[in-house]
CSV table of C-alpha atoms in Angstrom, one decimal:
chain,number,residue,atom,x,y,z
A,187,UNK,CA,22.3,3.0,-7.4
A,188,UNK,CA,18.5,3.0,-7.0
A,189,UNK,CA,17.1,6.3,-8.4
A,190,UNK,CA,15.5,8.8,-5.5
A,191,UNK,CA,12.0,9.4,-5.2
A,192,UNK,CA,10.1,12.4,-7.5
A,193,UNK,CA,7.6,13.5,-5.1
A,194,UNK,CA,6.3,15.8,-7.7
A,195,UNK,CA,5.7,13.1,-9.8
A,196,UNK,CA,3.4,11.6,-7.1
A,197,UNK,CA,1.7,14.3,-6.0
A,198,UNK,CA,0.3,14.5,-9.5
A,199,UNK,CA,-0.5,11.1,-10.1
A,200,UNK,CA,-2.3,11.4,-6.6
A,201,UNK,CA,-3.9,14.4,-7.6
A,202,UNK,CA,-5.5,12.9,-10.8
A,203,UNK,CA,-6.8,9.9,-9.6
A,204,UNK,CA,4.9,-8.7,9.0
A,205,UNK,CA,7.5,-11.2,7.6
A,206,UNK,CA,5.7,-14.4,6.8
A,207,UNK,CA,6.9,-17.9,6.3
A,208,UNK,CA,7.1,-19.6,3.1
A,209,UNK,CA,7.2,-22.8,1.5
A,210,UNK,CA,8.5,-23.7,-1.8
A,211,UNK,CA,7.7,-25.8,-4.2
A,212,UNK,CA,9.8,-26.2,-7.8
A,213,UNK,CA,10.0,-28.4,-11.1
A,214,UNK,CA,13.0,-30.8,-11.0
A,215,UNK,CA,13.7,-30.6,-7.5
A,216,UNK,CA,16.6,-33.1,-6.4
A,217,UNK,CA,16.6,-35.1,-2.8
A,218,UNK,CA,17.2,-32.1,-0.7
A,219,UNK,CA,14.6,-30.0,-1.9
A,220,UNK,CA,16.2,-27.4,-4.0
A,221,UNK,CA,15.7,-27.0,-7.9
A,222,UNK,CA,18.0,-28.8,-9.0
A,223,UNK,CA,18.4,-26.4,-11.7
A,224,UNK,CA,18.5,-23.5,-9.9
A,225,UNK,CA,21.4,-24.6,-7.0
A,226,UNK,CA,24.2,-22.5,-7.7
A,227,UNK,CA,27.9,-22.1,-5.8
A,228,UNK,CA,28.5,-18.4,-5.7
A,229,UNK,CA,31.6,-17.0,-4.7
A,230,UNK,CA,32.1,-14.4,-1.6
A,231,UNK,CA,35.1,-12.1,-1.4
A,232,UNK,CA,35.8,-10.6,1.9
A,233,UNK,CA,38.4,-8.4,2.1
A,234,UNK,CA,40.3,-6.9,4.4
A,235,UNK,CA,42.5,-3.8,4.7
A,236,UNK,CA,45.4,-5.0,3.4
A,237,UNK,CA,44.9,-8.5,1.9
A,238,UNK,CA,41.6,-10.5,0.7
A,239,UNK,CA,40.8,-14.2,1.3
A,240,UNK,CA,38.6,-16.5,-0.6
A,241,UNK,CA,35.6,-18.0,0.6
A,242,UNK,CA,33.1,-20.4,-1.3
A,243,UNK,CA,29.6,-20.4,-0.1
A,244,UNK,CA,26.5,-22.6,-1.3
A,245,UNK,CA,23.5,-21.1,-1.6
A,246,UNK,CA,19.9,-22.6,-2.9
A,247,UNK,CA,18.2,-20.8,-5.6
A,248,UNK,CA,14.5,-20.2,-5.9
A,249,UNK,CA,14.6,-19.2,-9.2
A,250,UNK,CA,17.8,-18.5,-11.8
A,251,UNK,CA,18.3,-16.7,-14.9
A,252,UNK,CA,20.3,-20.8,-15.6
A,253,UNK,CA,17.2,-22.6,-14.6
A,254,UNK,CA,15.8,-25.1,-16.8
A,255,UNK,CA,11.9,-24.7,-16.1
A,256,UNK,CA,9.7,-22.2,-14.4
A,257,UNK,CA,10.1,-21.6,-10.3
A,258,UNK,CA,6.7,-22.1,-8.3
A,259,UNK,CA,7.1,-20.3,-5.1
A,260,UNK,CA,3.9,-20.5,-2.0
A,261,UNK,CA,3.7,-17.9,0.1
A,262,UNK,CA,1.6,-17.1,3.4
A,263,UNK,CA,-0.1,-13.8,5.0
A,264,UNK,CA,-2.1,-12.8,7.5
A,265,UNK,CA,-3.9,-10.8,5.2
A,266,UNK,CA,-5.2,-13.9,3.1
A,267,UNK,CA,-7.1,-16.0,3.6
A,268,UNK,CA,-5.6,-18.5,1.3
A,269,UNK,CA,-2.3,-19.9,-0.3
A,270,UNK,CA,-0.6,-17.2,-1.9
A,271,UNK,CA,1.8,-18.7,-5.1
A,272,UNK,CA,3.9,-16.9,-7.3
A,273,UNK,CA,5.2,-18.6,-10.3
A,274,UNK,CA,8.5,-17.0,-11.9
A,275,UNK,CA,9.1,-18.3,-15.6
A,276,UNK,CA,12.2,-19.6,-16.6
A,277,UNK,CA,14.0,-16.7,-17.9
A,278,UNK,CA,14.3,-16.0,-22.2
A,279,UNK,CA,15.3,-12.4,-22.2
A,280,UNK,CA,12.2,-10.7,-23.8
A,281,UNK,CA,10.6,-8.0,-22.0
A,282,UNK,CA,7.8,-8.8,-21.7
A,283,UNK,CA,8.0,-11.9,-19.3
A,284,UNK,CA,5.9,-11.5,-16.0
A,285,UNK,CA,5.3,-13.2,-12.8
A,286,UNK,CA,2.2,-14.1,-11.8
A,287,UNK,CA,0.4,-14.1,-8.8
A,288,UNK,CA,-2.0,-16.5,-7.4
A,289,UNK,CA,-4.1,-16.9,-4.2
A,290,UNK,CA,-5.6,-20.7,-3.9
A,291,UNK,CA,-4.8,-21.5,-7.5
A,292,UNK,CA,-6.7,-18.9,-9.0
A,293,UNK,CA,-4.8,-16.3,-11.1
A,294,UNK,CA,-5.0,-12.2,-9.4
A,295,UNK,CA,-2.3,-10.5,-11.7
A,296,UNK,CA,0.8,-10.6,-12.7
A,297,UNK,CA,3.6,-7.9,-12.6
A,298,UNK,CA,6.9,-6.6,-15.0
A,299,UNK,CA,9.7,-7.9,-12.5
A,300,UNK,CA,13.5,-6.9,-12.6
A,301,UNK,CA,14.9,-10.2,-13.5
A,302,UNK,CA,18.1,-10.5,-11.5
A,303,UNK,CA,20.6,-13.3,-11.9
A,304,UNK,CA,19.3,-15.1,-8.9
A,305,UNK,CA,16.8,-15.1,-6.2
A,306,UNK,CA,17.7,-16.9,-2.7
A,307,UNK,CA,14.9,-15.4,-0.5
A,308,UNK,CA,11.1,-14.5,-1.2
A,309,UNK,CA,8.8,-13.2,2.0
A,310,UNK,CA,5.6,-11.8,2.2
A,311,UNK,CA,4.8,-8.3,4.6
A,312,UNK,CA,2.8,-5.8,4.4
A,313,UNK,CA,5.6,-2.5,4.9
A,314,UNK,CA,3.5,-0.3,4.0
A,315,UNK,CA,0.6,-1.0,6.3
A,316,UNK,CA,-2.4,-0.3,4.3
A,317,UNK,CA,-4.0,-4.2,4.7
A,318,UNK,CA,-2.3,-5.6,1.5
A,319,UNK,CA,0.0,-7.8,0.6
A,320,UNK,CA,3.7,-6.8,-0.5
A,321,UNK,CA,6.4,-8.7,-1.1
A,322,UNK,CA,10.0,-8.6,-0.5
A,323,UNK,CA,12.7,-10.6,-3.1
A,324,UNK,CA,16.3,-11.1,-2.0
A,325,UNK,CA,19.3,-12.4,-4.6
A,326,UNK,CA,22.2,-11.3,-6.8
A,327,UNK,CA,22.5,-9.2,-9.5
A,328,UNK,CA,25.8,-8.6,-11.8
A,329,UNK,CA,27.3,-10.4,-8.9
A,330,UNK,CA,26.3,-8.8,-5.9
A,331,UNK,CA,23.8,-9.6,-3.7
A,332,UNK,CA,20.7,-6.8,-4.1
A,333,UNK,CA,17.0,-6.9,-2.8
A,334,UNK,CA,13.3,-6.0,-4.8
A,335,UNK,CA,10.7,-4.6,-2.9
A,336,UNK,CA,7.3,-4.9,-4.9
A,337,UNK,CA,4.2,-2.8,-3.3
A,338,UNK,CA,0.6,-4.2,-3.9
A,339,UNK,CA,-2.0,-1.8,-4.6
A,340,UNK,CA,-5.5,-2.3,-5.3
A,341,UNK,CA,-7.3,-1.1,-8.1
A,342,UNK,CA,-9.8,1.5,-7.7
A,343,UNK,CA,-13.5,0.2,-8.1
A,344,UNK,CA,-12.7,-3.4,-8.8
A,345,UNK,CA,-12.3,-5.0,-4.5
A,346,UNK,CA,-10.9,-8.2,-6.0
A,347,UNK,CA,-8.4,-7.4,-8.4
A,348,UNK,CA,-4.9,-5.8,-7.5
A,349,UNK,CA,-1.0,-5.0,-9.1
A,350,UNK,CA,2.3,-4.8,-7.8
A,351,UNK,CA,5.0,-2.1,-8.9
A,352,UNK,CA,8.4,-1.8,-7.6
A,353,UNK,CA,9.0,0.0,-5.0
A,354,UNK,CA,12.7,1.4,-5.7
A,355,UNK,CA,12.4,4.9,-3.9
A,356,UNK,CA,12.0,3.0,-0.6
A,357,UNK,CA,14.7,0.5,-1.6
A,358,UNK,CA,17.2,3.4,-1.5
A,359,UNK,CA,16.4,4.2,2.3
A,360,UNK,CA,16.5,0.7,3.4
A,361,UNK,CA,19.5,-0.2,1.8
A,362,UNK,CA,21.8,2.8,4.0
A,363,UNK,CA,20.3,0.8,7.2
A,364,UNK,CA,21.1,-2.7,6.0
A,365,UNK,CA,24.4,-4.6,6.6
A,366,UNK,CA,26.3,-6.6,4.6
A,367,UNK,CA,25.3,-10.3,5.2
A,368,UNK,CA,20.7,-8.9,5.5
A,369,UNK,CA,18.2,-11.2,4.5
A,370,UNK,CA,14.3,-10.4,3.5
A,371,UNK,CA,13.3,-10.5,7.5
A,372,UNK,CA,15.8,-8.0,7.8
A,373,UNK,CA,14.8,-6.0,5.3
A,374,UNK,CA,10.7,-5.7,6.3
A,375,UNK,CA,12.1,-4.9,10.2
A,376,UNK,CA,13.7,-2.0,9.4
A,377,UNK,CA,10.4,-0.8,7.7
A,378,UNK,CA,8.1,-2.5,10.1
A,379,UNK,CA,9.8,-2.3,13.2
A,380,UNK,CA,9.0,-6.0,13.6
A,381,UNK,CA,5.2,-5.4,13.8
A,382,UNK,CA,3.8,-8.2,11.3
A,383,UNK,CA,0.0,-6.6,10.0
A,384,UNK,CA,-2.6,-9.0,11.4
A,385,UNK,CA,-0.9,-9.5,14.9
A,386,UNK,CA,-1.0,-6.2,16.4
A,387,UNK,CA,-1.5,-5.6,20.1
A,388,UNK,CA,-2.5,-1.7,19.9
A,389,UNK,CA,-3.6,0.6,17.8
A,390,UNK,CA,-1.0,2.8,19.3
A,391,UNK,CA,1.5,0.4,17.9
A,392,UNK,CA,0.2,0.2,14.3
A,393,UNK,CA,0.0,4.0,14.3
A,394,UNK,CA,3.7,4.8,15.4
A,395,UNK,CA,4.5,2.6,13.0
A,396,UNK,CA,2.6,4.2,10.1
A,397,UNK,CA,3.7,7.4,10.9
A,398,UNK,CA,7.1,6.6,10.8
A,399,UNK,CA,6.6,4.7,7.3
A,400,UNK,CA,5.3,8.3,6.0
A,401,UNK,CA,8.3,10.0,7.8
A,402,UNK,CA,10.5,7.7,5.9
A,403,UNK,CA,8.3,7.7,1.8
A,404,UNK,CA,7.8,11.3,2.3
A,405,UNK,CA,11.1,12.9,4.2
A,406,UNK,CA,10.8,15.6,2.0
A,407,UNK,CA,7.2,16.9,3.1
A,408,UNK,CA,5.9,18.4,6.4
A,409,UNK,CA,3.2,16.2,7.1
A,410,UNK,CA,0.7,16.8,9.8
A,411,UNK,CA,-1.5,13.9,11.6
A,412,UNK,CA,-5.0,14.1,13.1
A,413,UNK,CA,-6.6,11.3,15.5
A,414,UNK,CA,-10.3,11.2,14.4
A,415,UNK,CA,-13.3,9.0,14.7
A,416,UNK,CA,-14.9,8.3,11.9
A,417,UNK,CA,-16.5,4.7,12.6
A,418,UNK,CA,-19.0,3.7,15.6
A,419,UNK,CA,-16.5,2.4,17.5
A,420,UNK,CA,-14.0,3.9,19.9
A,421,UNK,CA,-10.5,3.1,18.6
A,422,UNK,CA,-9.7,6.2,16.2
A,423,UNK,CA,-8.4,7.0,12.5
A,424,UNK,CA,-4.8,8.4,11.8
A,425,UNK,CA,-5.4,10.9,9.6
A,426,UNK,CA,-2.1,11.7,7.3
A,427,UNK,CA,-2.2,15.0,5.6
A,428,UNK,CA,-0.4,16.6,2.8
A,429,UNK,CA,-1.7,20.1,3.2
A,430,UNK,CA,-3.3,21.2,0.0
A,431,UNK,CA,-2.6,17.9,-2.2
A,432,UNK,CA,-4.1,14.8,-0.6
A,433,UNK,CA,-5.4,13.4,3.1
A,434,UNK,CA,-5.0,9.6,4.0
A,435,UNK,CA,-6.5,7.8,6.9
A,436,UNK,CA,-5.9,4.6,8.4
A,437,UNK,CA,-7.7,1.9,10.2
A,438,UNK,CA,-7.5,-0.4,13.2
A,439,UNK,CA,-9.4,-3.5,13.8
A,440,UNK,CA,-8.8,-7.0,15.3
A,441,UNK,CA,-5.0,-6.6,15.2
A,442,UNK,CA,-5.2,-5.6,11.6
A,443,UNK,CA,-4.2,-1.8,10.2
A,444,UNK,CA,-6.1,-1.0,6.4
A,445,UNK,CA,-5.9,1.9,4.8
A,446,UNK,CA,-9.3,2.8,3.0
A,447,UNK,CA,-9.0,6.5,2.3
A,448,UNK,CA,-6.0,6.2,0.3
A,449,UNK,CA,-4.1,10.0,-1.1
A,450,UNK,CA,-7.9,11.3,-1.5
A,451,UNK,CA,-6.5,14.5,-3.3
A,452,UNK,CA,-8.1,17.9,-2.8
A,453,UNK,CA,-7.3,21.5,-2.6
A,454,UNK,CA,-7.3,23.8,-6.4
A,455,UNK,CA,-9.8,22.9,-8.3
A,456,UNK,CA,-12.2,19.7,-7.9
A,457,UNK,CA,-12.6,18.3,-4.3
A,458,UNK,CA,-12.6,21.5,-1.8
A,459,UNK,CA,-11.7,19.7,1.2
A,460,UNK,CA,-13.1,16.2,3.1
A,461,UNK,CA,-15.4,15.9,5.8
A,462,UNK,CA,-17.0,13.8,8.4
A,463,UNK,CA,-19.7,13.1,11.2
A,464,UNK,CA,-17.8,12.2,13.9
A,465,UNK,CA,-19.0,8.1,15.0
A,466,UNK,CA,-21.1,7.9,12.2
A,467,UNK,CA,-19.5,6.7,9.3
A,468,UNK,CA,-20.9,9.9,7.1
A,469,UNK,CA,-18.4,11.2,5.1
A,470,UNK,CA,-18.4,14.1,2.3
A,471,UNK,CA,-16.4,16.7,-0.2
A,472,UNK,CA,-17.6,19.5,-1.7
A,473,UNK,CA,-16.7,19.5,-5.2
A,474,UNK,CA,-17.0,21.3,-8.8
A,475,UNK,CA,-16.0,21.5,-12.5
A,476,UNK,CA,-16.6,23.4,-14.7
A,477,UNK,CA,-20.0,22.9,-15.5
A,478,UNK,CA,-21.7,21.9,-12.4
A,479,UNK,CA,-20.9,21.5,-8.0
A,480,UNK,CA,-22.3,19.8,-5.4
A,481,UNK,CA,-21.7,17.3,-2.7
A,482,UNK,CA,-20.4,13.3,-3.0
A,483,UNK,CA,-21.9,11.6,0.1
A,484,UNK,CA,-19.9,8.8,1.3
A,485,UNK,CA,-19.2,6.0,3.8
A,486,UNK,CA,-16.8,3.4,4.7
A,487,UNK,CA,-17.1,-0.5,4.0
A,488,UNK,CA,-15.1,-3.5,3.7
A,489,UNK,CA,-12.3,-1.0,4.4
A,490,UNK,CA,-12.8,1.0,1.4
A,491,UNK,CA,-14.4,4.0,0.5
A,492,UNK,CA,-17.6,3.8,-1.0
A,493,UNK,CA,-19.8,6.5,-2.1
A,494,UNK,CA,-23.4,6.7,-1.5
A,495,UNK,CA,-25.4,10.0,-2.7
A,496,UNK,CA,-24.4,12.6,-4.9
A,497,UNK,CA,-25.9,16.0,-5.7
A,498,UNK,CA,-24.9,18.1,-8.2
A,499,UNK,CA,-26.0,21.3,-9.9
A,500,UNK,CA,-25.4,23.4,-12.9
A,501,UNK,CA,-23.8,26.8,-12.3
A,502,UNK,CA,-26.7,29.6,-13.0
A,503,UNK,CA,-29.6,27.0,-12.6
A,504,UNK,CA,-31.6,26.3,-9.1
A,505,UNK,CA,-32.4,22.6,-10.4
A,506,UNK,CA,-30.4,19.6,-7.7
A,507,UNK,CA,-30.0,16.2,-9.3
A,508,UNK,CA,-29.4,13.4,-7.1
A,509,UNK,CA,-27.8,10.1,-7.5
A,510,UNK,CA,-28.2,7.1,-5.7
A,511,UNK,CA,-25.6,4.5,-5.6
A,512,UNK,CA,-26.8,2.3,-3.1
A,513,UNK,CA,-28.8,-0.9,-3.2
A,514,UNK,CA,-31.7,0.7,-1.5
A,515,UNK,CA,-34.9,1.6,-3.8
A,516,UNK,CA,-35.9,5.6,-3.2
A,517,UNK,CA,-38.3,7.4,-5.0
A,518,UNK,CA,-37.2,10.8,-6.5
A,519,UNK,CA,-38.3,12.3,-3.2
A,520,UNK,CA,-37.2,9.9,-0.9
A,521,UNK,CA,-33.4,10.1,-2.4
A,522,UNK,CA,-34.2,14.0,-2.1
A,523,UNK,CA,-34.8,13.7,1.7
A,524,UNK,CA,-31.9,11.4,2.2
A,525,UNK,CA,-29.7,13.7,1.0
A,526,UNK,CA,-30.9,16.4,2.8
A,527,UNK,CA,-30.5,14.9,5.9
A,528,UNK,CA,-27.8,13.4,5.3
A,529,UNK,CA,-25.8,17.3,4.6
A,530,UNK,CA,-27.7,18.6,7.9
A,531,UNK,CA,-25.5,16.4,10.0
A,532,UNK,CA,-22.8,18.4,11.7
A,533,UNK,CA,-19.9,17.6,9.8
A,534,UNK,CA,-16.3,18.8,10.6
A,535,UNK,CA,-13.1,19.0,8.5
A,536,UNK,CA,-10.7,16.2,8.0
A,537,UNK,CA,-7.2,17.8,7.9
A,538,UNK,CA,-4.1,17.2,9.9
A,539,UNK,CA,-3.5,19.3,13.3
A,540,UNK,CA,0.1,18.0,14.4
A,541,UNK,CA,3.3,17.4,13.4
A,542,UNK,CA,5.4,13.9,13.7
A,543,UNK,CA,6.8,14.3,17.4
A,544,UNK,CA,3.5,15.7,18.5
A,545,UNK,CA,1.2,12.6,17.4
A,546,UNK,CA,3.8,10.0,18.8
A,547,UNK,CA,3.1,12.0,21.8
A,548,UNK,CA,-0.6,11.4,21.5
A,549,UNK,CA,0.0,7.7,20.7
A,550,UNK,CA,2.5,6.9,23.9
């Protein structure tokens, strides 16, 4: 039984801080193509009400806890550009083994993985839609056949590095909607509804589907969802909205949902509440400690969040510092001006208005 989700446990972590084809390569591969290793007969019992019958099915392994080597695995996305390749070691029981993850040959992470006894199926998605790759593992565990979702995050401040942790607290909702005889494709459908990230028609599509991902990770909060424009263009943000913990907002472009406000916490203590200049990319949050407050002046680029100015001042003193973390060389009173301008725009809260039924509404 996979454990349930500890949304408490979240909110605090928070607070502090689509299916793909693949193509496999292995060592010792025989004339067909499978590890030669790793090809094991497993045997199915289907039983009925009253009697059970016997059936012997061959399946290929990808990887084995029998196999003689290491499994090499390639993998393709939408979402890179480049051959994705994980390589699975051959199994020795310590716990510390890893599986790493490569794009073109060059080594991005690796990951703790829940060695299982065998793995038939490996797929790349992205179930989550926030523009990065997951991926989805399918094989048999103390002789039944089980599934491994693995969620990629990127780290904060470093745009080229990322990790993977497993994702069991969404395992346990898609395995009540699976059948018996699923396979990875089923698996990213029933969180996807067959929208693969890259290849999207609509915004209005992507967002349906986003919302009812959060329905599904979070069933146990009331959400509330905001359209808002943020960007220059004219296709908005979905704002998602934990009231009081933490805001996301979402992205569409060239088929292609991201994700680059991602559980931005606020509410007691520290950041007040977000804000934004509606079409011009200026974004903001008023926030303190407990020796100074001021505003962080921000923007969005590359998908991410990237901060720009920031003012602060110490509690009883009328001197404003500034910061400047752009490339652009200001003087002391040029950065001052900036800034200044920059807070005299007319900026308006980022929170969520509506509940699920009424921004599918919105989004038909």
């Amino acid at each position: 039984m996979k454990r349930s989700f500890n949304i408490i446990t979240k909110r605090v972590v928070l607070a502090a801080s689509l299916a793909c084809g693949i193509s496999i390569t292995a060592c010792s591969q025989d004339s067909t193509g499978a590890d030669a290793d790793t090809k094991d007969i497993l045997t199915k019992f289907e039983q009925g009400e009253e009697e059970s019958s016997e059936e012997t099915k061959e399946i290929e392994s990808l990887w084995s806890k029998e196999s003689a080597s290491e499994s090499r695995v390639k993998l393709e996305s939408k979402l890179v550009d480049g051959e994705i390749e994980l390589i699975i070691p051959q199994y020795n029981g310590s716990s510390d083994q890893r599986v790493e993850y490569l794009i073109d040959g060059e080594k991005k992470c690796d990951f703790n993985f829940i060695f299982p006894e065998q793995i038939t199926e490996i797929e790349t998605c992205d179930y989550n839609f926030d523009g990065n790759v997951d991926i989805v593992f399918v094989g048999y565990n103390h002789g039944k056949k089980d599934f491994w979702l693995y969620r990629s995050c990127v780290r904060e401040y470093e745009e080229d590095t990322c990790y993977f942790v497993n994702d069991d607290d969404i395992e346990s909702y898609v395995e009540k909607e699976l059948s018996d005889d699923y396979s990875a494709e089923d698996i990213i459908n029933a969180l996807t509804n067959g929208l693969v990230n890259g290849e999207i028609s609509s915004y209005s599509d992507a967002y349906k589907a986003i919302v009812a991902f959060n329905q599904i990770e979070y069933e146990s909060l009331d959400l509330k969802y905001s359209l808002v424009y943020i960007d220059e263009d004219d296709i908005p943000e979905l704002l998602v909205d934990d009231t009081g913990y933490w805001i996301s907002v979402y992205s569409f472009s060239n088929s292609t949902v991201t994700e680059p406000m991602e559980f931005c916490g606020y509410g007691v203590g520290g950041c007040v509440n977000y804000e934004y200049v509606p079409y011009k990319n200026s974004l903001r949050y008023f926030g303190h400690d407990t020796e100074t407050y001021g505003y962080t002046l921000m923007k969005i680029e590359n998908n991410k969040l990237v901060t720009t100015y920031l003012e602060d001042c110490y509690y009883e003193e009328e001197t404003v510092n500034y910061n400047n973390y752009t490339d652009e060389q200001l003087s002391p009173e040029e950065l001052k001006n900036r800034v200044e301008e920059y807070n005299s725009c007319a900026f308006e809260e980022l929170y969520g208005e509506y509940t699920e039924e009424e921004i599918i509404e919105q989004l038909q």
